[in-house]
Coordinates of C-alpha atoms in Angstrom, one line a residue:
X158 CA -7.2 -8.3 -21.8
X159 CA -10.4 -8.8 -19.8
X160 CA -9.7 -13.0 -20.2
X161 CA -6.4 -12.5 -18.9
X162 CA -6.9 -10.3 -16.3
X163 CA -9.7 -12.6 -14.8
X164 CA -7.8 -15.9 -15.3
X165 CA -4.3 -14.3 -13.8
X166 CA -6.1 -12.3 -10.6
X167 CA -4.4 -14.7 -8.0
X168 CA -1.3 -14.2 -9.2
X169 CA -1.9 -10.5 -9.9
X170 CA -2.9 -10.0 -6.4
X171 CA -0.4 -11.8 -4.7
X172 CA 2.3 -10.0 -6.7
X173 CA 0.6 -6.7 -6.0
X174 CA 0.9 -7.8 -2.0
X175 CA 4.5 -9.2 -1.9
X176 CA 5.7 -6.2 -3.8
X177 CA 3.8 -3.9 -1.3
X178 CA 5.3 -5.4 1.5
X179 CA 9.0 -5.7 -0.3
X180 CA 8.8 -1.9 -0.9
X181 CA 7.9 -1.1 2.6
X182 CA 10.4 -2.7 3.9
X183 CA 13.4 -1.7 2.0
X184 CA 12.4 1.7 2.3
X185 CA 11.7 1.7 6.4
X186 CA 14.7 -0.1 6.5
X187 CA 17.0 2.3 5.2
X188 CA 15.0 5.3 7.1
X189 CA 15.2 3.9 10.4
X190 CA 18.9 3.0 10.8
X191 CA 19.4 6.2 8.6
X192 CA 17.2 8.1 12.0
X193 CA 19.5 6.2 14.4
X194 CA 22.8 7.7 12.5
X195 CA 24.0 4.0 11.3
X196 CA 26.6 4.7 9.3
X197 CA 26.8 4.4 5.2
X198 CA 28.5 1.7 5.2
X199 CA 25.9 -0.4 7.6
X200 CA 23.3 0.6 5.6
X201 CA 24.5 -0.3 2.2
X202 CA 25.5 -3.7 3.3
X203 CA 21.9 -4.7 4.6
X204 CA 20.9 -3.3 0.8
X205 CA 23.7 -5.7 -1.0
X206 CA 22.4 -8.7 1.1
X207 CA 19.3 -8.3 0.1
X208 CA 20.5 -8.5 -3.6
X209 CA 23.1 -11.1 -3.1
X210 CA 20.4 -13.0 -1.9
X211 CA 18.2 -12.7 -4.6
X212 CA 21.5 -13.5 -6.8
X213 CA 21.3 -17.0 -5.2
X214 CA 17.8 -17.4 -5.2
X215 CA 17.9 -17.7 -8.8
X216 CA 19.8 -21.1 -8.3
X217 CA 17.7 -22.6 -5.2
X218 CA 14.1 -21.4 -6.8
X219 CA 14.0 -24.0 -9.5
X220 CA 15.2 -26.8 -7.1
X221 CA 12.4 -26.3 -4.5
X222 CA 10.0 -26.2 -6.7
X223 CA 10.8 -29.3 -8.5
X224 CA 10.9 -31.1 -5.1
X225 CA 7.1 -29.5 -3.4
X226 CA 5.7 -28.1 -5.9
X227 CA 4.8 -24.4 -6.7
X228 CA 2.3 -23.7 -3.6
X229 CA 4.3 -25.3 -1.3
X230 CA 7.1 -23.7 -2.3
X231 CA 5.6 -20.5 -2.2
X232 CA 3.6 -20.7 0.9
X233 CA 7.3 -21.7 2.8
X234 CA 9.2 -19.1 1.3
X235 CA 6.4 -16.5 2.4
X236 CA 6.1 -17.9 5.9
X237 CA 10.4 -17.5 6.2
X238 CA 9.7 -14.0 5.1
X239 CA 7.1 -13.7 7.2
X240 CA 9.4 -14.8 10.5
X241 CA 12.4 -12.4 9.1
X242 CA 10.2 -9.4 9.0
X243 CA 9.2 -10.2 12.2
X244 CA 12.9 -10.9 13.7
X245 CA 13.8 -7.1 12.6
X246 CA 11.8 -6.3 15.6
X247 CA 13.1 -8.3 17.8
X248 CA 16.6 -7.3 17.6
X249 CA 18.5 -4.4 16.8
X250 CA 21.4 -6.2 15.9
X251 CA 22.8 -5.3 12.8
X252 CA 24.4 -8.8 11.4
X253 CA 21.5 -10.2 12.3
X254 CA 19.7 -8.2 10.5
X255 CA 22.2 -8.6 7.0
X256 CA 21.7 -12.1 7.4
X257 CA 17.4 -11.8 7.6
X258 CA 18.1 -9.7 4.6
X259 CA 20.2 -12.1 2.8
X260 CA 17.4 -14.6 3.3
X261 CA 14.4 -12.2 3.1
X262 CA 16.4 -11.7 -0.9
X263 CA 16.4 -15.2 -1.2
X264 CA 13.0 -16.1 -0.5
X265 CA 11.5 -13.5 -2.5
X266 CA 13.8 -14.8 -5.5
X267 CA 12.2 -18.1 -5.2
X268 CA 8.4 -16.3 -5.3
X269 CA 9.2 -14.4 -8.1
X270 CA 10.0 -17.8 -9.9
X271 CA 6.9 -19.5 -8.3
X272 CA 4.8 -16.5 -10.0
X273 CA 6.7 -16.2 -13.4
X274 CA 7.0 -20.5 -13.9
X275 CA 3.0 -20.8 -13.2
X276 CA 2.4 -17.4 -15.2
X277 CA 4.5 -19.3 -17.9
X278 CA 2.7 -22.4 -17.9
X279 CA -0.8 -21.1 -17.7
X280 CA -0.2 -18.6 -21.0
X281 CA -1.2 -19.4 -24.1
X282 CA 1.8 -18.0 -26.7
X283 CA -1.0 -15.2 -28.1
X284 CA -1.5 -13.8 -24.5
X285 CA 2.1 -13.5 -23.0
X286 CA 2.9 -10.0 -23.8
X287 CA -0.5 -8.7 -22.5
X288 CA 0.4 -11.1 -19.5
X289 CA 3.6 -9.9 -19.3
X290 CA 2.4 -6.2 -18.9
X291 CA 0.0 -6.6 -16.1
X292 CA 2.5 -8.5 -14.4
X293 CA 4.8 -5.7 -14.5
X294 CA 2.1 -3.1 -14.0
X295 CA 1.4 -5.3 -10.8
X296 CA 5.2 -5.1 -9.5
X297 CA 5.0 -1.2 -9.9
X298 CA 1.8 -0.7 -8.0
X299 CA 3.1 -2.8 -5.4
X300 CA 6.7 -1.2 -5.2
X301 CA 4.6 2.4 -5.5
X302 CA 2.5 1.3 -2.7
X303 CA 4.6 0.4 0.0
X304 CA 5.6 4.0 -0.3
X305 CA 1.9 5.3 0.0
X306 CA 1.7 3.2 3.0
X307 CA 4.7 5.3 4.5
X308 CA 3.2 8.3 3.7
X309 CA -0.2 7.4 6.0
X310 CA 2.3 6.0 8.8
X311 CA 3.0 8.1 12.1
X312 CA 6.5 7.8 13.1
X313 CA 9.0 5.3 12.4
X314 CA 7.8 3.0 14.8
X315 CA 7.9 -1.3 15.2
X316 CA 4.0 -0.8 13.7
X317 CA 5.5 -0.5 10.1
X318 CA 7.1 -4.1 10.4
X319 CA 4.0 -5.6 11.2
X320 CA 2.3 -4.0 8.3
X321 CA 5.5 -5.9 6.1
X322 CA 4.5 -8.9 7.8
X323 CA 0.5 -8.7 6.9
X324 CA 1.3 -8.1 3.5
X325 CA 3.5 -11.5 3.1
X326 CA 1.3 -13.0 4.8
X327 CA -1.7 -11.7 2.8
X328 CA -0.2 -12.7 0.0
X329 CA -0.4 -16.2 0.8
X330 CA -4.4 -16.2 1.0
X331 CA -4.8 -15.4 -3.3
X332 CA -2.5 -18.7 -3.9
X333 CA -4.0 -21.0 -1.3
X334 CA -7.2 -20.5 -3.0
X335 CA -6.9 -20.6 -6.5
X336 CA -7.8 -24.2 -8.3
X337 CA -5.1 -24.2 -10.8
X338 CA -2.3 -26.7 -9.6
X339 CA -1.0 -28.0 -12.6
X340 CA 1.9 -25.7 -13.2
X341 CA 5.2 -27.6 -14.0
X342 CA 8.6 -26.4 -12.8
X343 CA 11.3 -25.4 -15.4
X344 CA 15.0 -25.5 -14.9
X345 CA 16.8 -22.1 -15.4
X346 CA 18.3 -21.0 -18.4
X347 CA 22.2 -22.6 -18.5
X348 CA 24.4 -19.8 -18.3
X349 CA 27.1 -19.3 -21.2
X350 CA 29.3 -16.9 -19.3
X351 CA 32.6 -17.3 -21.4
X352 CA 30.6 -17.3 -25.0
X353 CA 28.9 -13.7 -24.0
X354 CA 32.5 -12.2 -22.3
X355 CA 33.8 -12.6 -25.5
X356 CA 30.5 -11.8 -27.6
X357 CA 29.3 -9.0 -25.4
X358 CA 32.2 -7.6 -23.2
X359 CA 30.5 -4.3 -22.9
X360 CA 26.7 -4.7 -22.4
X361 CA 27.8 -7.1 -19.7
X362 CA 29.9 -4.2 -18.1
X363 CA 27.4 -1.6 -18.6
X364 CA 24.8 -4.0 -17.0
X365 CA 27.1 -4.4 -14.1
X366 CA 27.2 -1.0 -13.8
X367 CA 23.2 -0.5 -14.4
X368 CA 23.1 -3.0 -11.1
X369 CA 25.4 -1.0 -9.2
X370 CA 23.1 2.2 -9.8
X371 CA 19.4 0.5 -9.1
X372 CA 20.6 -1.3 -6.0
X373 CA 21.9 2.0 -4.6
X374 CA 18.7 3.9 -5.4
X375 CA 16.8 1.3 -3.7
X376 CA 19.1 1.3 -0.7
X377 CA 19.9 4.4 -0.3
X378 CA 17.7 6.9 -2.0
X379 CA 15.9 7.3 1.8
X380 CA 19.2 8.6 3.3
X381 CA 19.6 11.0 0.5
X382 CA 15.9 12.1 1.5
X383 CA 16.7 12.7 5.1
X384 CA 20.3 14.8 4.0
X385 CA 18.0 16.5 2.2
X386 CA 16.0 17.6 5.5
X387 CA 12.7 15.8 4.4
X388 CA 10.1 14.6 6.7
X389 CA 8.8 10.7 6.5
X390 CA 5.7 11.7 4.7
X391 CA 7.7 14.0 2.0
X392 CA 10.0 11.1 1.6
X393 CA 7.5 8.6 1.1
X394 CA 6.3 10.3 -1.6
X395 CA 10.1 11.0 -3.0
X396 CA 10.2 7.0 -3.1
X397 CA 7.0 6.5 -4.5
X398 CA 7.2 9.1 -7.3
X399 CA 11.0 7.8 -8.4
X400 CA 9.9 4.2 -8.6
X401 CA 6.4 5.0 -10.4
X402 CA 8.5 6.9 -12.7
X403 CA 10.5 3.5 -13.7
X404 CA 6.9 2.6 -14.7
X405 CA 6.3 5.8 -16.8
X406 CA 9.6 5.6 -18.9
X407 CA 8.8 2.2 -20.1
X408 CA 6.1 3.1 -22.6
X409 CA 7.9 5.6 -24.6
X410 CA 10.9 3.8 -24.4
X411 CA 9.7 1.1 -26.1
X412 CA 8.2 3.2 -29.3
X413 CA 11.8 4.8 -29.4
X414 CA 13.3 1.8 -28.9
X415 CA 11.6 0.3 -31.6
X416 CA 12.0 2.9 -34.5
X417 CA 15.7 4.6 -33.6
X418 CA 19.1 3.3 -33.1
X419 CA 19.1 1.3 -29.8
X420 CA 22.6 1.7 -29.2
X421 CA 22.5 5.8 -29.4
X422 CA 19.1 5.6 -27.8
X423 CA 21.0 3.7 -24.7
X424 CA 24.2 6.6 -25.0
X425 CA 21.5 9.6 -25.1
X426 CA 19.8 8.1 -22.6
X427 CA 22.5 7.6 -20.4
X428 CA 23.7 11.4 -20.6
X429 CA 20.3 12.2 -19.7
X430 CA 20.5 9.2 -16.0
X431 CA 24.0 11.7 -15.7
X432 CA 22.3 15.3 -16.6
X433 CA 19.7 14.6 -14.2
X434 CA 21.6 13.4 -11.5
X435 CA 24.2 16.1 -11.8
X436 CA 22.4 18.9 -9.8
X437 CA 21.6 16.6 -6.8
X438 CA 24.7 16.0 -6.5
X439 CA 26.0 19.9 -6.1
X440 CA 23.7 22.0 -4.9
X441 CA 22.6 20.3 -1.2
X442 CA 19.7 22.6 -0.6
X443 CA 17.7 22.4 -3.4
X444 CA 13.7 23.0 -3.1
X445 CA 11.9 20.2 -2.2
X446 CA 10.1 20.2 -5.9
X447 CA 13.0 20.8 -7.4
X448 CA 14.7 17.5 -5.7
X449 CA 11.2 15.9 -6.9
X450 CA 11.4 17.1 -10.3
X451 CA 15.1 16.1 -11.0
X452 CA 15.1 12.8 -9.4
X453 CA 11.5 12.0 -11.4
X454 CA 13.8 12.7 -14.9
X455 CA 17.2 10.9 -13.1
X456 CA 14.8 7.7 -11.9
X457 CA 13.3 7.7 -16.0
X458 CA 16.2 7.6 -17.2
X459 CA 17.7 5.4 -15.1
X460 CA 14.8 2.6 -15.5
X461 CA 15.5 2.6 -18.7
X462 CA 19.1 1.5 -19.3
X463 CA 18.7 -1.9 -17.9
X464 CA 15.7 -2.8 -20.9
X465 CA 17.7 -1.0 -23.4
X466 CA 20.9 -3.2 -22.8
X467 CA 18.8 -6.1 -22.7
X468 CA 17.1 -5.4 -26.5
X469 CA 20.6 -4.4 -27.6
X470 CA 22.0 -7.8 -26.1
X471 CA 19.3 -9.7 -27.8
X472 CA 20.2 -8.5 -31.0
X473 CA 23.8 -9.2 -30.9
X474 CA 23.3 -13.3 -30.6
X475 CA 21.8 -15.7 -31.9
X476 CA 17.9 -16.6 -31.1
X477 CA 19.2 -20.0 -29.5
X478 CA 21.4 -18.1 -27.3
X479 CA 18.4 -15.9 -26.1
X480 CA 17.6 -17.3 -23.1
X481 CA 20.9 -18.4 -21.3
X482 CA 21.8 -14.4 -22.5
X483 CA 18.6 -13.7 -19.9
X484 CA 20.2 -15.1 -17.0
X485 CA 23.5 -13.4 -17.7
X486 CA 22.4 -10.1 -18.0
X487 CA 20.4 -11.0 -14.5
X488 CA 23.5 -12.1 -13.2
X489 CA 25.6 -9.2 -13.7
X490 CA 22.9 -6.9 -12.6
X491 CA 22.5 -8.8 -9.4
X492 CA 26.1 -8.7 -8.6
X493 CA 26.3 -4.9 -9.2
X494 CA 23.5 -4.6 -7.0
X495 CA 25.5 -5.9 -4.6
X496 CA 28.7 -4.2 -5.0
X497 CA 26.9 -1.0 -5.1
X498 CA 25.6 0.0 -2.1
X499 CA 28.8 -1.5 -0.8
X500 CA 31.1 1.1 -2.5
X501 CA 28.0 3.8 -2.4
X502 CA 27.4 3.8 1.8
X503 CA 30.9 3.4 2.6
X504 CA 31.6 7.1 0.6
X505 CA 28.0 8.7 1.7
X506 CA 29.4 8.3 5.4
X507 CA 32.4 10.7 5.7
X508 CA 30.9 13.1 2.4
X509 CA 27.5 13.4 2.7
X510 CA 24.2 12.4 0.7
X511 CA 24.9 13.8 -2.0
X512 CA 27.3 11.5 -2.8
X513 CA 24.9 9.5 -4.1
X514 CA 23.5 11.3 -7.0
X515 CA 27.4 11.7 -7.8
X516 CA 27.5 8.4 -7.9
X517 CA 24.4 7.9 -10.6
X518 CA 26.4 10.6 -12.4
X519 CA 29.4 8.5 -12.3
X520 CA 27.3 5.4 -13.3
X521 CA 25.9 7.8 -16.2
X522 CA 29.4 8.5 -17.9
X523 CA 30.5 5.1 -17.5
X524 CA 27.2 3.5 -19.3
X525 CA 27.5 6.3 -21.7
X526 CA 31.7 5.9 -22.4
X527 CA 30.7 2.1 -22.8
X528 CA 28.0 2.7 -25.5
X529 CA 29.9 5.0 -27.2
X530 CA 32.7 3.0 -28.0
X531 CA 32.6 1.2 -30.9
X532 CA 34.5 -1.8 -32.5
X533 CA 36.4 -0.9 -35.7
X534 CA 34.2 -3.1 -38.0
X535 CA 30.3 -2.5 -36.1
X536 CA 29.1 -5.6 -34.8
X537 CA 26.2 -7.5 -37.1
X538 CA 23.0 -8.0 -36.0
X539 CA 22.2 -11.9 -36.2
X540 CA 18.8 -11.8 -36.7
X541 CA 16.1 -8.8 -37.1
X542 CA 16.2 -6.4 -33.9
X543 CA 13.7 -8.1 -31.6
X544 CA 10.3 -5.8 -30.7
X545 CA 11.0 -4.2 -27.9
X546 CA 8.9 -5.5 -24.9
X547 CA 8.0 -3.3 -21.3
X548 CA 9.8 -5.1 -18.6
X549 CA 10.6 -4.5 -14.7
X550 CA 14.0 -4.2 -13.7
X551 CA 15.6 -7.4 -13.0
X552 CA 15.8 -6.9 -9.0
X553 CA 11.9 -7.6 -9.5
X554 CA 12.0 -10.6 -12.0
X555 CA 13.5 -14.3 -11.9
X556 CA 15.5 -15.8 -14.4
X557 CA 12.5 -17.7 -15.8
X558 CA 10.8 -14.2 -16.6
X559 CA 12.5 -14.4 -20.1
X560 CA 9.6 -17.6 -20.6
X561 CA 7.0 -14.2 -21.0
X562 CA 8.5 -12.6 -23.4
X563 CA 6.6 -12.9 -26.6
X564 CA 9.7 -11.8 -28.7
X565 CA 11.4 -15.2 -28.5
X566 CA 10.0 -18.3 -29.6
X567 CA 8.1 -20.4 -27.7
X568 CA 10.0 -23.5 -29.1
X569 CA 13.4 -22.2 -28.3
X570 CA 12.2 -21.3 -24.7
X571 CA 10.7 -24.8 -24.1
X572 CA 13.7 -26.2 -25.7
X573 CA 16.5 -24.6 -23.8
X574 CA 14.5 -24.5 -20.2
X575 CA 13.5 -27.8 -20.6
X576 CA 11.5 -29.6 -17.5
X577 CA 14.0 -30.7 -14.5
X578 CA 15.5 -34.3 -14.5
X579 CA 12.7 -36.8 -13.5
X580 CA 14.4 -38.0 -10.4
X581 CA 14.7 -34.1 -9.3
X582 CA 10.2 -33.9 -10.0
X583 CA 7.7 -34.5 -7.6
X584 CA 4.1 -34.1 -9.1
X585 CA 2.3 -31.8 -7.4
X586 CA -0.5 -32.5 -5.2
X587 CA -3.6 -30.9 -4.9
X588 CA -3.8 -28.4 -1.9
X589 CA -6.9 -29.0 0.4

């Protein structure tokens, strides 16, 4: 572990900064136009663009870095970020500040590909599960951060944008420096959409529907906060304590996952995403430890249906099918990201916030309906369930993160994300 940690720092550290700055942002975002009584529907539309932009990322990513190389690709797609954070201040216009979003999501995409491809490249097949987790411990401490940092902050102020900018522009300094440049680009896994709608109808629909609750919490959880009466400081720590506890639920849920049924584990636990949920959704003036307390459980449970579903997924197809099955599920999360803090915003304006932890409710039954029903002959498991590995959700991985896992074979992962075309490659060259 001590190897690892000192060859990966860089990368570490850099993730550690974006991921500060990302979680900063998202957060201030939401509270600010949430201050200046922007309506729902505003609001959750800045949210989806950011996801729909990450959603396209996933295609562009692979493409810039075959054509500059992974430090130039990263160090442009931090300077764009950069310039967007930066543009928020300028301008209070609110398609303007969709579309910086939209790019901001797009960008950040591309990093996260820069960081997993080179993370990929650099492991040796015996290390990636111990790399895997301190890159994921890394994207928690960052996300968990951001919210520290609004804690600290005095007012709501153009001050916290130009901490967002420092940190993406922080970030650059840990890849600049380091000496390893021999990282090759991989293309992303080909996506099989009409093989897994008919293979795995329902863990693509509960995914969907997984998307649709995260990118709502991360949109939106700040204007529950302020329904709730809260003060900047008490929400920062609201934020921070819900996302730390996607962190906390992913160590017993992998010794549960790995020694009980994964398909009740994934029904229980998606009662538990709607019990939890259910009493911020009725009673509006809860104690402030109370709304702590419940939306800790609701955030646990909720941080763990997107890993479930992948496991299950992975042990409904073939081991070939593995890693195009990765960028499916990522798909379909994405695009419920998107839709909803659409649908979300849009029915928080006229009823209050609430509605939101209704909605998780909502999201709850549906995951929890979806598991439940079962084919009349059950469906065969192709190969030994796959270990289950602690992962991020996918709105802070790439479509090459699936190269980490140590459950799938190194030869099937080099075989299906095979190197881009040659006349697509430029060699990288050393940075002075």
């Amino acid at each position: 572990m001590k190897k690892v940690l000192n060859t990966f720092l860089p990368l570490y550290t850099t993730t550690l900064l974006m991921l500060l700055g990302s979680g900063l942002l998202t957060t201030y975002i939401s509270l600010r136009l949430a201050h200046e009584e922007v309506s729902g529907t505003l609001i959750g539309a800045i949210t989806a663009a950011n996801y729909l932009g990450l959603v396209i990322g996933g295609k562009v990513g692979h493409n810039l870095i075959a054509r500059v190389g992974h430090i130039r690709a990263y160090v442009a797609c931090a300077g764009i970020i950069t310039a967007s954070v930066v543009g928020h201040g300028l301008s209070e216009f609110i398609p303007l500040w969709i579309f910086l979003r939209l790019i901001i999501g797009l960008c950040m995409m591309c990093q996260y590909m820069v960081l997993e491809s080179w993370l990929n490249d650099q492991a040796e097949s015996s290390q990636r599960g111990a790399i895997f987790g301190l890159y994921m411990v890394a994207t928690y401490l960052g996300l968990c951060g951001g919210q520290v940092i609004l804690i600290m902050a005095a007012g709501m102020g153009p001050a916290m944008l130009l901490i967002v900018a420092l940190c993406f522009a922080l970030c650059l300094v840990p890849i600049a420096l380091t000496t390893r440049t021999t990282a090759h680009p991989m293309s992303p896994a080909p996506m099989e959409l009409g093989y897994f709608f008919k293979a795995i109808p329902k863990l693509l629909a509960a995914t969907l529907v997984m998307g649709m609750a995260a990118g709502s919490f991360y949109g939106l959880a700040p204007v529950f906060a302020i329904s709730q009466g809260l003060s900047t400081q008490q929400i920062g720590l609201f934020m921070g304590v819900t996302i730390f506890a996607g962190m906390v639920s992913q160590f017993p849920l992998s010794w549960l996952s790995d020694r009980y049924d994964r398909q009740h584990l994934l029904f229980y636990t998606a009662l538990l995403f709607a019990a939890a949920s259910l009493p911020l959704s009725l009673f509006p003036h809860l104690g402030y430890y109370w709304v702590l307390g419940m939306a800790f459980l609701s955030s646990m449970a909720m941080f763990s249906l997107y890993p479930l579903g992948v496991a299950i997924a992975n042990d409904r197809v073939a081991p070939e099918r593995r890693v195009s099955l990765t960028a499916c599920l990522l798909m379909a999360f994405g695009v419920g990201a998107c839709i909803g803090p659409l649908i979300t915003g849009a029915i928080m304006q006229p009823f209050g916030g609430n509605v939101l932890y209704l909605c998780f409710t909502l999201c709850g039954v549906i995951i929890g309906s979806i598991s439940w029903i079962r084919k009349r002959q059950p469906e065969i498991i192709v190969d030994a369930p796959m270990p289950h590995v602690v992962m991020p959700d996918s709105l802070t991985s790439s479509p090459l993160a699936v190269a980490l896992n140590p459950g799938i074979d190194e030869e099937v992962i080099q075989e299906v994300m095979a190197e881009t075309p040659a006349e697509d490659e430029k060699v990288e060259e050393p940075v002075s």
